[in-house]
């Protein structure tokens, strides 16, 4: 499943390949891939036709491409005079955005195809499991940053730690108010976005914090440590083109992402901790797993036991 660094790799690929290009037409081959576009596939295609793609943006695992020019569809619900529209994309479990020669063979799981008026490379949304989606939506002022605009459906999603809009002090204060465990807080999109299960485990291992540590006992120094660890581990993944834990994931040019650096905690059950040699433990966590070092990340005396028998 693509996480923040993979989505950022895709965003950068799109920035290079689609910015400034005008859409000739969009073809929806599977309605499920535009299910969140409430006015339906025909309206989705009409809104894209004739629009120019501007610089892609990202928040967490969401990516959007602001659209310039007049919409080919009926006026948006909030009327005219708004800040504009964007095509919002979420890759879900297996979504890929591929750029390539327009006359190449169609992929088996091709869901949406966007053709440009310059006759150059097309943009394809390929998604085997169809958990991903595309939609055209209004842009609204961002709640987390004064200047920015964000797509209306994700206005409730907090900034991610790699964005300029992310405010560490706001995050810390919100953390202290919650009665939850630190890992659950890291996965809560209303507090911080873009940190998935893998990066949460890696950040907590680096910060030497147990996943069930109650957030209302966190010090500012500990919160800073976990934030810096999250930035470091996502930055490292980004530097090598994103992690690829899922063979279905490929980047914007169709090449598999490749993660050369091995992980320190995630997926390393019973393997020695790279700091102290103690076997890494695996706990049940919200129907998934948490990997941690029993020595470097001791269980807090007062743990928050959500979703777990530990
Ligand atoms: Zn250790």
GROMACS .gro file of C-alpha atoms and ligand atoms in nm:
model
  311
    1UNK     CA    1   0.000   0.000   0.000
    2UNK     CA    2   0.151   0.334  -0.096
    3UNK     CA    3   0.242   0.553   0.201
    4UNK     CA    4   0.335   0.921   0.210
    5UNK     CA    5   0.684   0.888   0.052
    6UNK     CA    6   0.546   0.680  -0.236
    7UNK     CA    7   0.268   0.933  -0.295
    8UNK     CA    8   0.525   1.214  -0.293
    9UNK     CA    9   0.732   1.024  -0.551
   10UNK     CA   10   0.422   1.000  -0.770
   11UNK     CA   11   0.349   1.371  -0.714
   12UNK     CA   12   0.698   1.465  -0.828
   13UNK     CA   13   0.662   1.244  -1.134
   14UNK     CA   14   0.334   1.412  -1.223
   15UNK     CA   15   0.482   1.755  -1.166
   16UNK     CA   16   0.738   1.677  -1.432
   17UNK     CA   17   0.505   1.508  -1.680
   18UNK     CA   18   0.164   1.678  -1.660
   19UNK     CA   19   0.210   2.037  -1.537
   20UNK     CA   20   0.096   2.295  -1.790
   21UNK     CA   21  -0.066   2.039  -2.020
   22UNK     CA   22  -0.426   2.071  -2.136
   23UNK     CA   23  -0.666   1.778  -2.121
   24UNK     CA   24  -0.827   1.675  -2.451
   25UNK     CA   25  -1.050   1.412  -2.294
   26UNK     CA   26  -1.089   1.178  -1.999
   27UNK     CA   27  -1.224   0.828  -2.033
   28UNK     CA   28  -1.368   0.644  -1.731
   29UNK     CA   29  -1.344   0.268  -1.781
   30UNK     CA   30  -1.469   0.164  -1.436
   31UNK     CA   31  -1.727   0.374  -1.247
   32UNK     CA   32  -1.600   0.255  -0.907
   33UNK     CA   33  -1.278   0.451  -0.958
   34UNK     CA   34  -1.476   0.779  -0.965
   35UNK     CA   35  -1.741   0.672  -0.708
   36UNK     CA   36  -1.659   0.970  -0.484
   37UNK     CA   37  -1.736   1.207  -0.772
   38UNK     CA   38  -2.104   1.230  -0.684
   39UNK     CA   39  -2.225   1.374  -1.015
   40UNK     CA   40  -2.099   1.060  -1.191
   41UNK     CA   41  -1.843   0.955  -1.453
   42UNK     CA   42  -1.982   1.176  -1.734
   43UNK     CA   43  -1.959   1.487  -1.516
   44UNK     CA   44  -1.607   1.386  -1.405
   45UNK     CA   45  -1.496   1.367  -1.769
   46UNK     CA   46  -1.677   1.691  -1.863
   47UNK     CA   47  -1.508   1.882  -1.581
   48UNK     CA   48  -1.162   1.771  -1.695
   49UNK     CA   49  -1.204   1.838  -2.067
   50UNK     CA   50  -1.021   2.151  -2.179
   51UNK     CA   51  -0.862   2.216  -1.837
   52UNK     CA   52  -0.492   2.271  -1.785
   53UNK     CA   53  -0.318   2.077  -1.509
   54UNK     CA   54  -0.126   2.298  -1.266
   55UNK     CA   55   0.145   2.194  -1.016
   56UNK     CA   56   0.034   1.885  -0.820
   57UNK     CA   57   0.005   1.914  -0.443
   58UNK     CA   58  -0.005   1.657  -0.166
   59UNK     CA   59  -0.127   1.623   0.192
   60UNK     CA   60  -0.060   1.289   0.359
   61UNK     CA   61  -0.158   1.021   0.113
   62UNK     CA   62  -0.388   1.250  -0.085
   63UNK     CA   63  -0.267   1.421  -0.398
   64UNK     CA   64  -0.443   1.679  -0.609
   65UNK     CA   65  -0.386   1.862  -0.934
   66UNK     CA   66  -0.537   2.214  -0.944
   67UNK     CA   67  -0.713   2.279  -1.274
   68UNK     CA   68  -0.687   2.600  -1.471
   69UNK     CA   69  -0.945   2.723  -1.722
   70UNK     CA   70  -1.320   2.693  -1.757
   71UNK     CA   71  -1.489   2.374  -1.642
   72UNK     CA   72  -1.675   2.185  -1.916
   73UNK     CA   73  -1.932   2.074  -1.660
   74UNK     CA   74  -2.223   2.258  -1.496
   75UNK     CA   75  -2.128   2.515  -1.230
   76UNK     CA   76  -2.004   2.362  -0.904
   77UNK     CA   77  -2.246   2.343  -0.610
   78UNK     CA   78  -2.095   2.639  -0.431
   79UNK     CA   79  -2.145   2.859  -0.736
   80UNK     CA   80  -1.882   3.053  -0.928
   81UNK     CA   81  -1.627   3.288  -0.777
   82UNK     CA   82  -1.466   3.015  -0.563
   83UNK     CA   83  -1.094   2.949  -0.572
   84UNK     CA   84  -1.133   2.682  -0.837
   85UNK     CA   85  -1.128   2.308  -0.879
   86UNK     CA   86  -0.879   2.026  -0.860
   87UNK     CA   87  -0.857   1.660  -0.952
   88UNK     CA   88  -0.812   1.474  -0.623
   89UNK     CA   89  -0.647   1.130  -0.622
   90UNK     CA   90  -0.611   0.864  -0.356
   91UNK     CA   91  -0.420   0.553  -0.458
   92UNK     CA   92  -0.588   0.325  -0.203
   93UNK     CA   93  -0.425  -0.019  -0.177
   94UNK     CA   94  -0.305  -0.072  -0.531
   95UNK     CA   95  -0.361   0.245  -0.737
   96UNK     CA   96  -0.097   0.359  -0.983
   97UNK     CA   97  -0.075   0.672  -1.193
   98UNK     CA   98   0.118   0.586  -1.507
   99UNK     CA   99   0.252   0.819  -1.773
  100UNK     CA  100   0.352   0.678  -2.110
  101UNK     CA  101   0.318   0.664  -2.487
  102UNK     CA  102  -0.052   0.712  -2.568
  103UNK     CA  103  -0.067   0.422  -2.816
  104UNK     CA  104   0.076   0.159  -2.579
  105UNK     CA  105  -0.129  -0.144  -2.486
  106UNK     CA  106  -0.404  -0.095  -2.229
  107UNK     CA  107  -0.327  -0.229  -1.883
  108UNK     CA  108  -0.554  -0.505  -1.756
  109UNK     CA  109  -0.673  -0.292  -1.464
  110UNK     CA  110  -0.687   0.043  -1.645
  111UNK     CA  111  -0.968   0.245  -1.482
  112UNK     CA  112  -0.932   0.604  -1.606
  113UNK     CA  113  -0.736   0.741  -1.899
  114UNK     CA  114  -0.657   1.110  -1.950
  115UNK     CA  115  -0.543   1.222  -2.295
  116UNK     CA  116  -0.375   1.558  -2.355
  117UNK     CA  117  -0.430   1.792  -2.650
  118UNK     CA  118  -0.058   1.793  -2.738
  119UNK     CA  119  -0.080   1.425  -2.839
  120UNK     CA  120   0.205   1.339  -2.599
  121UNK     CA  121   0.224   1.094  -2.307
  122UNK     CA  122  -0.114   1.012  -2.156
  123UNK     CA  123  -0.197   0.968  -1.787
  124UNK     CA  124  -0.352   0.642  -1.671
  125UNK     CA  125  -0.506   0.540  -1.343
  126UNK     CA  126  -0.456   0.165  -1.303
  127UNK     CA  127  -0.600   0.003  -0.992
  128UNK     CA  128  -0.643  -0.370  -0.948
  129UNK     CA  129  -0.839  -0.365  -0.623
  130UNK     CA  130  -1.029  -0.036  -0.693
  131UNK     CA  131  -0.992   0.099  -0.339
  132UNK     CA  132  -0.832   0.410  -0.488
  133UNK     CA  133  -1.033   0.687  -0.649
  134UNK     CA  134  -1.024   1.008  -0.852
  135UNK     CA  135  -1.266   1.300  -0.834
  136UNK     CA  136  -1.295   1.662  -0.942
  137UNK     CA  137  -1.375   1.883  -0.647
  138UNK     CA  138  -1.378   2.244  -0.525
  139UNK     CA  139  -1.076   2.398  -0.362
  140UNK     CA  140  -1.139   2.569  -0.027
  141UNK     CA  141  -0.918   2.768   0.212
  142UNK     CA  142  -0.694   2.545   0.422
  143UNK     CA  143  -0.766   2.525   0.796
  144UNK     CA  144  -0.399   2.451   0.868
  145UNK     CA  145  -0.225   2.717   0.659
  146UNK     CA  146  -0.337   3.070   0.585
  147UNK     CA  147  -0.233   3.090   0.219
  148UNK     CA  148  -0.302   2.743   0.089
  149UNK     CA  149  -0.609   2.594  -0.076
  150UNK     CA  150  -0.709   2.232  -0.029
  151UNK     CA  151  -0.974   2.009  -0.186
  152UNK     CA  152  -1.301   2.033   0.006
  153UNK     CA  153  -1.324   1.657   0.091
  154UNK     CA  154  -0.992   1.662   0.278
  155UNK     CA  155  -1.026   1.993   0.461
  156UNK     CA  156  -1.058   1.804   0.794
  157UNK     CA  157  -0.729   1.619   0.740
  158UNK     CA  158  -0.435   1.761   0.933
  159UNK     CA  159  -0.113   1.866   0.763
  160UNK     CA  160   0.156   1.600   0.732
  161UNK     CA  161   0.499   1.636   0.896
  162UNK     CA  162   0.675   1.704   0.565
  163UNK     CA  163   0.452   2.005   0.482
  164UNK     CA  164   0.538   2.366   0.563
  165UNK     CA  165   0.183   2.399   0.700
  166UNK     CA  166   0.258   2.148   0.976
  167UNK     CA  167   0.280   2.315   1.317
  168UNK     CA  168   0.463   2.114   1.582
  169UNK     CA  169   0.329   2.318   1.875
  170UNK     CA  170  -0.034   2.269   1.765
  171UNK     CA  171   0.035   1.897   1.727
  172UNK     CA  172   0.188   1.875   2.075
  173UNK     CA  173  -0.103   2.056   2.241
  174UNK     CA  174  -0.358   1.834   2.062
  175UNK     CA  175  -0.161   1.525   2.162
  176UNK     CA  176  -0.169   1.619   2.530
  177UNK     CA  177  -0.546   1.667   2.520
  178UNK     CA  178  -0.610   1.319   2.378
  179UNK     CA  179  -0.663   1.017   2.597
  180UNK     CA  180  -0.504   0.767   2.367
  181UNK     CA  181  -0.177   0.588   2.294
  182UNK     CA  182   0.095   0.751   2.086
  183UNK     CA  183   0.073   0.510   1.792
  184UNK     CA  184  -0.302   0.550   1.764
  185UNK     CA  185  -0.247   0.928   1.769
  186UNK     CA  186   0.012   0.903   1.490
  187UNK     CA  187  -0.244   0.719   1.275
  188UNK     CA  188  -0.519   0.975   1.351
  189UNK     CA  189  -0.561   1.189   1.038
  190UNK     CA  190  -0.720   1.474   1.234
  191UNK     CA  191  -0.395   1.517   1.434
  192UNK     CA  192  -0.127   1.439   1.177
  193UNK     CA  193  -0.163   1.289   0.832
  194UNK     CA  194   0.047   1.060   0.619
  195UNK     CA  195   0.198   0.842   0.892
  196UNK     CA  196   0.093   0.484   0.818
  197UNK     CA  197   0.152   0.169   1.021
  198UNK     CA  198   0.503   0.107   0.890
  199UNK     CA  199   0.633   0.459   0.944
  200UNK     CA  200   0.469   0.480   1.287
  201UNK     CA  201   0.658   0.169   1.402
  202UNK     CA  202   0.984   0.298   1.255
  203UNK     CA  203   0.944   0.645   1.410
  204UNK     CA  204   0.859   0.502   1.754
  205UNK     CA  205   1.162   0.268   1.742
  206UNK     CA  206   1.389   0.562   1.658
  207UNK     CA  207   1.229   0.777   1.930
  208UNK     CA  208   1.250   0.486   2.181
  209UNK     CA  209   0.882   0.512   2.270
  210UNK     CA  210   0.637   0.227   2.323
  211UNK     CA  211   0.329   0.235   2.099
  212UNK     CA  212   0.086   0.238   2.395
  213UNK     CA  213   0.247   0.535   2.570
  214UNK     CA  214  -0.042   0.757   2.689
  215UNK     CA  215  -0.030   1.082   2.492
  216UNK     CA  216  -0.139   1.291   2.791
  217UNK     CA  217   0.192   1.202   2.961
  218UNK     CA  218   0.412   1.292   2.664
  219UNK     CA  219   0.666   1.567   2.718
  220UNK     CA  220   0.741   1.828   2.455
  221UNK     CA  221   1.086   1.673   2.408
  222UNK     CA  222   0.934   1.328   2.345
  223UNK     CA  223   0.680   1.466   2.099
  224UNK     CA  224   0.961   1.647   1.916
  225UNK     CA  225   1.167   1.327   1.910
  226UNK     CA  226   0.888   1.123   1.755
  227UNK     CA  227   0.813   1.395   1.497
  228UNK     CA  228   1.177   1.423   1.397
  229UNK     CA  229   1.199   1.045   1.375
  230UNK     CA  230   0.892   1.033   1.150
  231UNK     CA  231   1.043   1.302   0.925
  232UNK     CA  232   1.377   1.119   0.913
  233UNK     CA  233   1.235   0.782   0.822
  234UNK     CA  234   0.998   0.924   0.559
  235UNK     CA  235   1.278   1.140   0.422
  236UNK     CA  236   1.504   0.834   0.394
  237UNK     CA  237   1.234   0.642   0.206
  238UNK     CA  238   1.176   0.942  -0.020
  239UNK     CA  239   1.548   0.967  -0.097
  240UNK     CA  240   1.545   0.617  -0.247
  241UNK     CA  241   1.221   0.669  -0.438
  242UNK     CA  242   0.974   0.548  -0.180
  243UNK     CA  243   0.937   0.214  -0.012
  244UNK     CA  244   0.783  -0.067  -0.203
  245UNK     CA  245   0.627  -0.319   0.031
  246UNK     CA  246   0.367  -0.418  -0.221
  247UNK     CA  247   0.464  -0.550  -0.560
  248UNK     CA  248   0.154  -0.381  -0.703
  249UNK     CA  249   0.299  -0.040  -0.638
  250UNK     CA  250   0.495   0.126  -0.914
  251UNK     CA  251   0.578   0.490  -0.956
  252UNK     CA  252   0.453   0.736  -1.212
  253UNK     CA  253   0.669   0.593  -1.488
  254UNK     CA  254   0.576   0.236  -1.413
  255UNK     CA  255   0.904   0.142  -1.249
  256UNK     CA  256   0.891  -0.036  -0.917
  257UNK     CA  257   0.987   0.174  -0.617
  258UNK     CA  258   1.288   0.023  -0.449
  259UNK     CA  259   1.378   0.050  -0.083
  260UNK     CA  260   1.742  -0.035  -0.032
  261UNK     CA  261   1.763   0.061   0.329
  262UNK     CA  262   1.625  -0.210   0.554
  263UNK     CA  263   1.365  -0.130   0.816
  264UNK     CA  264   1.457  -0.121   1.185
  265UNK     CA  265   1.136  -0.244   1.346
  266UNK     CA  266   0.850  -0.314   1.106
  267UNK     CA  267   0.823  -0.678   0.998
  268UNK     CA  268   1.132  -0.781   1.203
  269UNK     CA  269   0.966  -1.009   1.461
  270UNK     CA  270   1.226  -1.212   1.658
  271UNK     CA  271   1.513  -1.050   1.468
  272UNK     CA  272   1.773  -0.868   1.683
  273UNK     CA  273   1.717  -0.499   1.755
  274UNK     CA  274   1.981  -0.303   1.564
  275UNK     CA  275   2.059  -0.102   1.879
  276UNK     CA  276   2.066  -0.359   2.159
  277UNK     CA  277   2.032  -0.705   2.004
  278UNK     CA  278   1.708  -0.796   2.186
  279UNK     CA  279   1.461  -0.983   1.962
  280UNK     CA  280   1.195  -0.746   1.821
  281UNK     CA  281   0.847  -0.822   1.953
  282UNK     CA  282   0.521  -0.815   1.764
  283UNK     CA  283   0.196  -0.706   1.931
  284UNK     CA  284  -0.156  -0.715   1.796
  285UNK     CA  285  -0.268  -0.360   1.723
  286UNK     CA  286  -0.600  -0.250   1.569
  287UNK     CA  287  -0.623  -0.574   1.366
  288UNK     CA  288  -0.268  -0.518   1.247
  289UNK     CA  289   0.073  -0.540   1.411
  290UNK     CA  290   0.307  -0.326   1.612
  291UNK     CA  291   0.676  -0.409   1.609
  292UNK     CA  292   0.900  -0.275   1.883
  293UNK     CA  293   1.205  -0.352   2.094
  294UNK     CA  294   1.119  -0.474   2.448
  295UNK     CA  295   1.433  -0.308   2.589
  296UNK     CA  296   1.459   0.018   2.392
  297UNK     CA  297   1.081   0.071   2.400
  298UNK     CA  298   0.965  -0.058   2.741
  299UNK     CA  299   0.593  -0.088   2.795
  300UNK     CA  300   0.469   0.211   2.999
  301UNK     CA  301   0.335   0.137   3.347
  302UNK     CA  302   0.009   0.296   3.243
  303UNK     CA  303  -0.048   0.180   2.887
  304UNK     CA  304  -0.345   0.262   2.669
  305UNK     CA  305  -0.465  -0.079   2.558
  306UNK     CA  306  -0.663  -0.006   2.247
  307UNK     CA  307  -0.719  -0.287   2.004
  308UNK     CA  308  -0.476  -0.516   2.174
  309UNK     CA  309  -0.444  -0.796   2.421
  310UNK     CA  310  -0.111  -0.670   2.551
  311LIG    ZN1  311   1.664  -0.244   2.138
   0.00000   0.00000   0.00000
